[in-house]
């Protein structure tokens, strides 16, 4: 079954394209909002070739396809349903909190691929500039050409230097504003005309002073101000388009959206939300750095529950902010232990279970989880049997405890497990492998 045939079959078994209200996707799952859940033939969809499982979460029917495939199937689905699906009536699922998390996810998921690539560039740069590696080529750190280092900095620094523009663009797109206005509004937040937030923080520059009390600088590395600015800007643009005459729309709507949006962002939203963002990051990092590895134990154990409740995408904000602020991701090594523990638990099931259908699901799910895609293991096997999921929580907690003890930190985000080794191509690599082997072994043994 090719991608187009799979997409058409999914649409058919979901109750036809008329039953699909909207279509989205994340890194591994096709996410559908439907008008009538009863029309979905779940068993038939889960039996399709290349489908690794499905479940309802946060008001969406989510079909697990895996990385790469999900993008291709999504493209085929929207050819039939239209870009946003058949939104002829408003479909609202979940409570306000679930809908807010879903919105958060819709904004940040499209940004993740470029941040994954940036993290890999950082890892490779760290590897290739190590003294031991350079020595193999008869070089030292002083003999590396300056132009080459500048080239690597372009690869590693660009995405985070213009992060508010990426966030604003995605927010405008998801709130039905003009993405190009979102990009420009986001770029204004990091305009070279403003003192850089990094320079202000280091004391190399002073913020601009307005009204003798309001300090203003750029918002390099900030996520929350750009996110809220994007929401307000997109809604303001839509409001203006309904009220400004068509003859003046092209001139006035972008002008007023950018003027009002930037003014509010610089003088109100930015200062307030930047303080909130800094406070949240401070608290999370302090929790992770609790003495005796307690923070890693807690997050490694209970962080796996976030995906079940559909609120794990809130971590994207934290990881992006960590990387943008100091270049390190403290959540990734601990979260990876939880993923690898799921692989250990589901592999034990695959070996011990007598039911052949369960074996056929469990073996590939173990490989998938080891590669960082845990949905097939969690929803297809471990959570259904309960005890293997608890064993994975214990394994993830032990691994997370060790990750905290060793002070592991990643150069990027978005990949875990075996591919995640690319984020630890430095002196941390042996410890990264060790903590994951321990997490796997504990979950496997208990299961």
Tab-separated table of C-alpha atoms in Angstrom:
chain	number	residue	atom	x	y	z
A	1	UNK	CA	0.000	0.000	0.000
A	2	UNK	CA	1.574	3.286	-1.093
A	3	UNK	CA	1.161	6.625	0.690
A	4	UNK	CA	-1.842	7.740	-1.368
A	5	UNK	CA	-3.663	4.421	-0.917
A	6	UNK	CA	-3.004	4.492	2.829
A	7	UNK	CA	-4.329	8.065	3.080
A	8	UNK	CA	-7.484	7.222	1.146
A	9	UNK	CA	-8.076	4.136	3.292
A	10	UNK	CA	-7.685	6.179	6.489
A	11	UNK	CA	-10.184	8.753	5.204
A	12	UNK	CA	-12.637	6.012	4.267
A	13	UNK	CA	-12.371	4.240	7.638
A	14	UNK	CA	-12.679	7.556	9.500
A	15	UNK	CA	-16.158	7.915	8.073
A	16	UNK	CA	-15.406	9.743	4.779
A	17	UNK	CA	-13.872	13.178	4.278
A	18	UNK	CA	-17.132	14.840	5.343
A	19	UNK	CA	-16.580	13.493	8.867
A	20	UNK	CA	-13.139	15.116	9.167
A	21	UNK	CA	-13.245	18.614	10.617
A	22	UNK	CA	-9.515	19.360	10.663
A	23	UNK	CA	-6.189	17.675	9.906
A	24	UNK	CA	-2.876	18.211	11.676
A	25	UNK	CA	0.221	16.145	12.297
A	26	UNK	CA	3.147	16.045	14.698
A	27	UNK	CA	6.464	14.213	14.356
A	28	UNK	CA	4.902	10.745	14.383
A	29	UNK	CA	1.087	11.015	14.368
A	30	UNK	CA	-1.683	12.079	12.014
A	31	UNK	CA	-4.112	14.046	14.191
A	32	UNK	CA	-7.738	14.313	13.110
A	33	UNK	CA	-10.661	16.179	14.652
A	34	UNK	CA	-13.863	14.448	13.557
A	35	UNK	CA	-17.522	15.358	13.741
A	36	UNK	CA	-18.758	11.918	14.783
A	37	UNK	CA	-16.420	9.552	16.636
A	38	UNK	CA	-18.833	6.644	16.178
A	39	UNK	CA	-18.159	6.567	12.438
A	40	UNK	CA	-14.475	5.683	12.954
A	41	UNK	CA	-13.572	2.016	12.435
A	42	UNK	CA	-10.656	1.934	14.880
A	43	UNK	CA	-9.867	-1.774	14.539
A	44	UNK	CA	-9.766	-1.577	10.751
A	45	UNK	CA	-7.471	1.468	10.847
A	46	UNK	CA	-5.096	-0.193	13.309
A	47	UNK	CA	-4.914	-3.276	11.087
A	48	UNK	CA	-3.739	-1.238	8.076
A	49	UNK	CA	-0.220	-1.821	6.844
A	50	UNK	CA	2.246	0.785	8.280
A	51	UNK	CA	-0.210	1.922	10.995
A	52	UNK	CA	1.380	1.306	14.405
A	53	UNK	CA	-1.688	2.094	16.506
A	54	UNK	CA	-4.202	4.834	17.272
A	55	UNK	CA	-5.875	6.549	20.203
A	56	UNK	CA	-8.053	9.511	21.195
A	57	UNK	CA	-6.326	12.322	23.048
A	58	UNK	CA	-7.067	16.013	23.648
A	59	UNK	CA	-10.111	15.846	21.399
A	60	UNK	CA	-8.198	14.342	18.483
A	61	UNK	CA	-8.101	10.928	16.860
A	62	UNK	CA	-4.365	10.305	16.558
A	63	UNK	CA	-3.000	7.661	14.180
A	64	UNK	CA	0.600	6.563	14.804
A	65	UNK	CA	2.529	6.346	11.525
A	66	UNK	CA	6.097	7.250	12.426
A	67	UNK	CA	8.489	9.943	11.252
A	68	UNK	CA	8.663	10.668	7.541
A	69	UNK	CA	5.620	8.594	6.652
A	70	UNK	CA	3.301	10.866	8.646
A	71	UNK	CA	4.350	13.896	6.561
A	72	UNK	CA	3.684	12.095	3.277
A	73	UNK	CA	0.327	10.692	4.375
A	74	UNK	CA	-0.705	14.111	5.723
A	75	UNK	CA	0.045	15.660	2.320
A	76	UNK	CA	-2.164	13.061	0.634
A	77	UNK	CA	-4.974	13.490	3.171
A	78	UNK	CA	-5.205	17.264	2.754
A	79	UNK	CA	-5.361	16.846	-1.022
A	80	UNK	CA	-8.714	15.186	-0.405
A	81	UNK	CA	-10.008	17.059	2.653
A	82	UNK	CA	-8.549	20.491	1.946
A	83	UNK	CA	-5.867	22.332	3.941
A	84	UNK	CA	-7.934	22.656	7.103
A	85	UNK	CA	-10.431	19.851	6.557
A	86	UNK	CA	-14.173	20.409	6.189
A	87	UNK	CA	-14.638	23.139	8.754
A	88	UNK	CA	-18.256	23.907	7.980
A	89	UNK	CA	-19.166	23.616	11.638
A	90	UNK	CA	-17.260	24.325	14.816
A	91	UNK	CA	-16.078	21.142	16.520
A	92	UNK	CA	-14.862	21.567	20.089
A	93	UNK	CA	-13.436	18.636	22.048
A	94	UNK	CA	-11.799	18.600	25.447
A	95	UNK	CA	-11.765	21.155	28.218
A	96	UNK	CA	-10.112	24.565	27.957
A	97	UNK	CA	-6.811	23.277	29.291
A	98	UNK	CA	-6.679	20.433	26.735
A	99	UNK	CA	-7.524	22.828	23.909
A	100	UNK	CA	-4.833	25.249	25.085
A	101	UNK	CA	-2.227	22.473	25.103
A	102	UNK	CA	-3.353	21.370	21.638
A	103	UNK	CA	-2.931	24.938	20.383
A	104	UNK	CA	0.510	25.097	21.965
A	105	UNK	CA	1.399	21.872	20.190
A	106	UNK	CA	0.112	23.105	16.811
A	107	UNK	CA	2.363	26.168	17.080
A	108	UNK	CA	5.586	24.532	18.217
A	109	UNK	CA	5.582	21.203	16.357
A	110	UNK	CA	6.338	22.813	12.930
A	111	UNK	CA	9.395	24.541	14.422
A	112	UNK	CA	10.942	21.401	15.902
A	113	UNK	CA	12.600	20.017	12.695
A	114	UNK	CA	14.879	23.056	12.303
A	115	UNK	CA	15.763	22.926	16.003
A	116	UNK	CA	16.556	19.216	15.664
A	117	UNK	CA	18.895	20.038	12.769
A	118	UNK	CA	20.474	22.846	14.793
A	119	UNK	CA	21.053	20.489	17.706
A	120	UNK	CA	22.773	17.994	15.413
A	121	UNK	CA	24.982	20.768	14.019
A	122	UNK	CA	25.931	21.698	17.587
A	123	UNK	CA	26.757	18.078	18.404
A	124	UNK	CA	28.884	17.615	15.295
A	125	UNK	CA	30.648	20.918	15.874
A	126	UNK	CA	31.441	19.875	19.431
A	127	UNK	CA	32.788	16.534	18.193
A	128	UNK	CA	34.922	17.945	15.384
A	129	UNK	CA	36.463	20.675	17.542
A	130	UNK	CA	37.582	18.281	20.286
A	131	UNK	CA	41.342	18.148	20.763
A	132	UNK	CA	41.460	14.360	20.362
A	133	UNK	CA	39.556	14.422	17.060
A	134	UNK	CA	41.598	17.309	15.658
A	135	UNK	CA	44.781	15.474	16.633
A	136	UNK	CA	43.843	12.648	14.240
A	137	UNK	CA	44.125	15.162	11.393
A	138	UNK	CA	47.303	16.722	12.727
A	139	UNK	CA	45.474	19.836	13.928
A	140	UNK	CA	44.941	21.699	17.186
A	141	UNK	CA	42.144	24.023	18.292
A	142	UNK	CA	44.331	27.013	17.374
A	143	UNK	CA	44.928	25.765	13.835
A	144	UNK	CA	41.232	25.538	12.882
A	145	UNK	CA	40.561	28.255	10.257
A	146	UNK	CA	38.525	31.197	11.533
A	147	UNK	CA	36.316	31.123	8.449
A	148	UNK	CA	35.441	27.487	9.133
A	149	UNK	CA	34.405	28.327	12.697
A	150	UNK	CA	32.288	31.202	11.386
A	151	UNK	CA	30.603	28.804	8.950
A	152	UNK	CA	29.747	26.408	11.781
A	153	UNK	CA	28.383	29.304	13.857
A	154	UNK	CA	25.996	30.194	11.027
A	155	UNK	CA	24.714	26.612	11.128
A	156	UNK	CA	24.356	26.462	14.903
A	157	UNK	CA	23.256	29.995	15.843
A	158	UNK	CA	20.808	31.170	13.175
A	159	UNK	CA	17.663	29.321	14.288
A	160	UNK	CA	17.972	30.543	17.871
A	161	UNK	CA	19.024	34.067	16.887
A	162	UNK	CA	15.715	34.449	15.015
A	163	UNK	CA	13.634	32.147	17.189
A	164	UNK	CA	10.899	34.771	17.884
A	165	UNK	CA	10.372	35.100	14.118
A	166	UNK	CA	9.814	31.333	13.812
A	167	UNK	CA	7.404	31.324	16.754
A	168	UNK	CA	5.483	34.367	15.486
A	169	UNK	CA	5.240	32.899	11.963
A	170	UNK	CA	3.840	29.593	13.223
A	171	UNK	CA	1.431	31.333	15.612
A	172	UNK	CA	0.065	33.601	12.870
A	173	UNK	CA	-0.388	30.577	10.609
A	174	UNK	CA	-2.277	28.594	13.256
A	175	UNK	CA	-4.502	31.541	14.180
A	176	UNK	CA	-5.340	32.225	10.527
A	177	UNK	CA	-3.329	35.438	10.211
A	178	UNK	CA	-0.912	36.286	7.394
A	179	UNK	CA	2.300	34.313	8.084
A	180	UNK	CA	4.477	36.927	6.377
A	181	UNK	CA	3.228	39.587	8.828
A	182	UNK	CA	4.017	37.150	11.631
A	183	UNK	CA	7.583	36.695	10.366
A	184	UNK	CA	8.185	40.458	10.196
A	185	UNK	CA	6.640	41.059	13.621
A	186	UNK	CA	8.859	38.343	15.075
A	187	UNK	CA	11.938	39.777	13.370
A	188	UNK	CA	11.148	43.167	14.898
A	189	UNK	CA	11.496	41.545	18.336
A	190	UNK	CA	15.131	40.738	17.514
A	191	UNK	CA	15.891	43.779	15.354
A	192	UNK	CA	19.597	44.771	15.238
A	193	UNK	CA	18.413	48.284	16.172
A	194	UNK	CA	17.564	47.008	19.641
A	195	UNK	CA	20.257	46.097	22.164
A	196	UNK	CA	20.614	42.310	22.124
A	197	UNK	CA	19.186	40.504	25.132
A	198	UNK	CA	22.422	38.524	25.368
A	199	UNK	CA	24.556	41.701	25.400
A	200	UNK	CA	22.303	43.324	27.991
A	201	UNK	CA	22.461	40.210	30.142
A	202	UNK	CA	26.266	40.107	29.982
A	203	UNK	CA	26.622	43.843	30.633
A	204	UNK	CA	28.110	44.543	27.198
A	205	UNK	CA	25.190	46.835	26.306
A	206	UNK	CA	22.534	48.862	28.086
A	207	UNK	CA	18.781	48.598	27.377
A	208	UNK	CA	16.906	51.494	25.830
A	209	UNK	CA	15.048	53.613	28.368
A	210	UNK	CA	11.499	54.816	27.627
A	211	UNK	CA	9.430	57.145	29.833
A	212	UNK	CA	12.332	57.216	32.318
A	213	UNK	CA	11.422	53.833	33.784
A	214	UNK	CA	10.746	51.228	31.058
A	215	UNK	CA	13.806	49.260	29.930
A	216	UNK	CA	13.578	47.771	26.413
A	217	UNK	CA	15.920	45.367	24.647
A	218	UNK	CA	15.666	42.626	22.049
A	219	UNK	CA	14.015	39.320	22.839
A	220	UNK	CA	16.649	36.921	21.542
A	221	UNK	CA	16.011	33.471	22.964
A	222	UNK	CA	12.522	34.324	24.234
A	223	UNK	CA	9.587	32.117	23.290
A	224	UNK	CA	6.589	33.198	25.364
A	225	UNK	CA	6.565	36.890	24.324
A	226	UNK	CA	6.679	35.922	20.631
A	227	UNK	CA	3.920	33.322	21.126
A	228	UNK	CA	1.495	35.750	22.806
A	229	UNK	CA	2.446	38.558	20.407
A	230	UNK	CA	1.596	36.219	17.536
A	231	UNK	CA	-1.810	35.370	19.000
A	232	UNK	CA	-2.722	39.021	19.551
A	233	UNK	CA	-1.297	40.097	16.192
A	234	UNK	CA	-3.169	37.425	14.203
A	235	UNK	CA	-6.468	38.227	15.923
A	236	UNK	CA	-5.892	41.954	15.471
A	237	UNK	CA	-5.261	41.452	11.750
A	238	UNK	CA	-8.508	39.479	11.358
A	239	UNK	CA	-10.406	42.146	13.317
A	240	UNK	CA	-9.014	44.930	11.132
A	241	UNK	CA	-9.797	43.122	7.870
A	242	UNK	CA	-13.476	42.951	8.824
A	243	UNK	CA	-13.673	46.710	9.438
A	244	UNK	CA	-11.275	48.380	6.996
A	245	UNK	CA	-12.703	49.055	3.484
A	246	UNK	CA	-11.328	46.766	0.771
A	247	UNK	CA	-9.757	49.711	-1.063
A	248	UNK	CA	-7.590	50.509	1.981
A	249	UNK	CA	-7.065	46.969	3.289
A	250	UNK	CA	-3.708	46.374	1.560
A	251	UNK	CA	-2.278	49.577	3.016
A	252	UNK	CA	-3.805	49.907	6.473
A	253	UNK	CA	-4.165	46.343	7.755
A	254	UNK	CA	-0.461	45.339	7.668
A	255	UNK	CA	0.562	48.857	8.780
A	256	UNK	CA	-1.699	48.898	11.839
A	257	UNK	CA	-1.063	45.242	12.714
A	258	UNK	CA	2.696	45.743	12.791
A	259	UNK	CA	2.535	49.147	14.490
A	260	UNK	CA	0.129	48.152	17.257
A	261	UNK	CA	1.578	44.647	17.598
A	262	UNK	CA	5.149	45.884	17.983
A	263	UNK	CA	4.183	48.661	20.377
A	264	UNK	CA	2.263	46.306	22.652
A	265	UNK	CA	4.991	43.645	22.394
A	266	UNK	CA	7.861	45.956	23.317
A	267	UNK	CA	6.201	47.950	26.071
A	268	UNK	CA	3.738	45.512	27.657
A	269	UNK	CA	3.806	41.861	26.593
A	270	UNK	CA	7.565	41.530	26.272
A	271	UNK	CA	8.733	42.772	29.688
A	272	UNK	CA	5.965	40.965	31.568
A	273	UNK	CA	6.151	37.601	29.813
A	274	UNK	CA	9.929	37.548	29.619
A	275	UNK	CA	9.952	37.737	33.419
A	276	UNK	CA	7.393	34.918	33.607
A	277	UNK	CA	9.401	32.808	31.166
A	278	UNK	CA	12.612	33.363	33.110
A	279	UNK	CA	10.863	32.420	36.344
A	280	UNK	CA	9.387	29.205	34.924
A	281	UNK	CA	12.766	28.148	33.535
A	282	UNK	CA	14.438	28.904	36.857
A	283	UNK	CA	11.951	26.747	38.761
A	284	UNK	CA	12.148	23.820	36.295
A	285	UNK	CA	15.939	23.829	36.225
A	286	UNK	CA	16.092	23.976	40.011
A	287	UNK	CA	13.719	20.994	40.229
A	288	UNK	CA	15.879	19.021	37.818
A	289	UNK	CA	18.964	19.952	39.816
A	290	UNK	CA	17.610	18.789	43.176
A	291	UNK	CA	20.386	17.123	45.178
A	292	UNK	CA	21.072	13.372	45.110
A	293	UNK	CA	19.460	12.991	41.673
A	294	UNK	CA	15.930	13.429	43.060
A	295	UNK	CA	14.862	15.695	40.177
A	296	UNK	CA	15.945	13.160	37.569
A	297	UNK	CA	14.241	10.364	39.479
A	298	UNK	CA	10.925	12.228	39.588
A	299	UNK	CA	10.928	13.414	35.979
A	300	UNK	CA	12.269	10.103	34.652
A	301	UNK	CA	9.448	8.271	36.441
A	302	UNK	CA	6.432	10.524	36.077
A	303	UNK	CA	7.333	12.495	32.954
A	304	UNK	CA	6.106	9.512	30.926
A	305	UNK	CA	2.564	10.229	32.114
A	306	UNK	CA	2.524	13.572	30.287
A	307	UNK	CA	2.170	11.884	26.888
A	308	UNK	CA	-0.832	9.867	28.057
A	309	UNK	CA	-2.684	13.012	29.082
A	310	UNK	CA	-1.648	14.816	25.903
A	311	UNK	CA	0.256	17.600	27.642
A	312	UNK	CA	3.828	16.555	26.784
A	313	UNK	CA	4.078	19.286	24.134
A	314	UNK	CA	4.368	21.835	26.923
A	315	UNK	CA	7.912	20.488	27.263
A	316	UNK	CA	8.734	21.855	23.804
A	317	UNK	CA	8.488	25.377	25.192
A	318	UNK	CA	10.818	24.514	28.067
A	319	UNK	CA	13.387	22.736	25.893
A	320	UNK	CA	13.431	25.510	23.288
A	321	UNK	CA	13.832	28.134	26.000
A	322	UNK	CA	16.673	26.227	27.671
A	323	UNK	CA	18.561	25.855	24.397
A	324	UNK	CA	17.993	29.480	23.447
A	325	UNK	CA	19.170	30.771	26.818
A	326	UNK	CA	22.304	28.752	27.552
A	327	UNK	CA	22.674	26.240	24.712
A	328	UNK	CA	21.834	23.125	26.739
A	329	UNK	CA	18.762	20.927	27.111
A	330	UNK	CA	18.510	19.396	30.586
A	331	UNK	CA	15.215	17.577	29.974
A	332	UNK	CA	16.331	15.450	27.018
A	333	UNK	CA	18.715	13.002	28.763
A	334	UNK	CA	16.219	12.252	31.526
A	335	UNK	CA	13.257	11.955	29.138
A	336	UNK	CA	15.301	9.648	26.910
A	337	UNK	CA	15.681	7.203	29.790
A	338	UNK	CA	11.889	6.991	29.983
A	339	UNK	CA	11.644	6.207	26.267
A	340	UNK	CA	14.337	3.527	26.430
A	341	UNK	CA	12.650	2.031	29.490
A	342	UNK	CA	9.456	1.662	27.447
A	343	UNK	CA	11.529	-0.239	24.866
A	344	UNK	CA	12.863	-2.555	27.563
A	345	UNK	CA	9.399	-3.280	28.951
A	346	UNK	CA	7.795	-3.975	25.574
A	347	UNK	CA	10.698	-6.211	24.479
A	348	UNK	CA	10.182	-8.319	27.613
A	349	UNK	CA	6.516	-8.675	26.646
A	350	UNK	CA	7.492	-9.667	23.105
A	351	UNK	CA	9.729	-12.440	24.439
A	352	UNK	CA	7.401	-13.754	27.141
A	353	UNK	CA	3.910	-13.444	25.638
A	354	UNK	CA	2.320	-16.435	23.888
A	355	UNK	CA	-0.209	-14.491	21.842
A	356	UNK	CA	1.242	-14.220	18.319
A	357	UNK	CA	-0.619	-11.011	17.465
A	358	UNK	CA	0.807	-9.333	20.552
A	359	UNK	CA	4.287	-10.522	19.585
A	360	UNK	CA	3.878	-9.021	16.121
A	361	UNK	CA	3.034	-5.671	17.692
A	362	UNK	CA	5.574	-5.797	20.540
A	363	UNK	CA	8.778	-6.569	18.639
A	364	UNK	CA	8.603	-3.652	16.179
A	365	UNK	CA	7.331	-1.424	18.995
A	366	UNK	CA	10.515	-2.158	20.964
A	367	UNK	CA	12.655	-1.066	18.020
A	368	UNK	CA	10.484	2.000	17.489
A	369	UNK	CA	10.804	3.018	21.148
A	370	UNK	CA	14.582	2.547	21.024
A	371	UNK	CA	14.578	4.990	18.112
A	372	UNK	CA	12.605	7.524	20.163
A	373	UNK	CA	9.025	6.809	18.998
A	374	UNK	CA	7.228	5.350	22.004
A	375	UNK	CA	3.551	5.615	21.025
A	376	UNK	CA	3.308	2.061	19.587
A	377	UNK	CA	4.892	0.615	22.729
A	378	UNK	CA	2.904	2.749	25.174
A	379	UNK	CA	-0.556	2.671	23.604
A	380	UNK	CA	-0.244	-0.620	21.764
A	381	UNK	CA	1.169	-2.801	24.558
A	382	UNK	CA	2.488	-1.423	27.851
A	383	UNK	CA	-0.411	0.781	28.888
A	384	UNK	CA	-2.954	-1.878	27.970
A	385	UNK	CA	-1.238	-4.365	30.293
A	386	UNK	CA	-0.541	-1.671	32.952
A	387	UNK	CA	2.278	-3.488	34.798
A	388	UNK	CA	4.821	-3.115	31.959
A	389	UNK	CA	4.112	0.623	31.923
A	390	UNK	CA	4.771	0.811	35.665
A	391	UNK	CA	8.001	-1.151	35.122
A	392	UNK	CA	8.997	1.386	32.470
A	393	UNK	CA	8.289	4.235	34.900
A	394	UNK	CA	10.619	2.596	37.414
A	395	UNK	CA	13.300	2.018	34.772
A	396	UNK	CA	12.969	5.590	33.530
A	397	UNK	CA	13.252	6.857	37.112
A	398	UNK	CA	16.471	4.916	37.755
A	399	UNK	CA	17.949	6.096	34.467
A	400	UNK	CA	16.849	9.672	35.129
A	401	UNK	CA	18.408	9.506	38.589
A	402	UNK	CA	21.755	8.533	37.050
A	403	UNK	CA	21.431	11.169	34.308
A	404	UNK	CA	21.062	13.806	37.037
A	405	UNK	CA	23.999	12.421	39.000
A	406	UNK	CA	26.185	12.632	35.877
A	407	UNK	CA	24.823	16.115	34.980
A	408	UNK	CA	23.969	15.073	31.426
A	409	UNK	CA	22.745	17.788	29.036
A	410	UNK	CA	21.923	17.690	25.317
A	411	UNK	CA	22.950	20.072	22.560
A	412	UNK	CA	19.496	19.940	20.937
A	413	UNK	CA	15.999	18.498	21.111
A	414	UNK	CA	13.484	16.416	19.194
A	415	UNK	CA	15.411	13.132	19.066
A	416	UNK	CA	15.983	10.573	21.809
A	417	UNK	CA	17.120	6.979	22.187
A	418	UNK	CA	19.656	5.695	19.666
A	419	UNK	CA	19.437	8.748	17.333
A	420	UNK	CA	19.792	10.926	20.430
A	421	UNK	CA	23.450	9.920	20.740
A	422	UNK	CA	24.107	12.641	18.134
A	423	UNK	CA	23.286	15.218	20.806
A	424	UNK	CA	26.030	13.895	23.105
A	425	UNK	CA	29.052	13.678	20.817
A	426	UNK	CA	31.477	14.779	23.522
A	427	UNK	CA	32.779	13.472	26.819
A	428	UNK	CA	29.160	12.772	27.880
A	429	UNK	CA	28.597	9.977	25.353
A	430	UNK	CA	29.735	7.003	27.520
A	431	UNK	CA	27.535	8.198	30.379
A	432	UNK	CA	24.567	8.708	28.029
A	433	UNK	CA	24.897	5.129	26.814
A	434	UNK	CA	25.288	3.844	30.382
A	435	UNK	CA	22.185	5.514	31.837
A	436	UNK	CA	20.040	4.284	28.952
A	437	UNK	CA	21.334	0.723	29.244
A	438	UNK	CA	20.463	0.810	32.949
A	439	UNK	CA	16.962	2.192	32.257
A	440	UNK	CA	16.398	-0.501	29.613
A	441	UNK	CA	17.705	-3.320	31.837
A	442	UNK	CA	15.643	-2.305	34.876
A	443	UNK	CA	12.379	-2.063	32.913
A	444	UNK	CA	13.119	-5.299	31.031
A	445	UNK	CA	13.980	-7.239	34.191
A	446	UNK	CA	10.964	-6.055	36.189
A	447	UNK	CA	8.569	-6.773	33.295
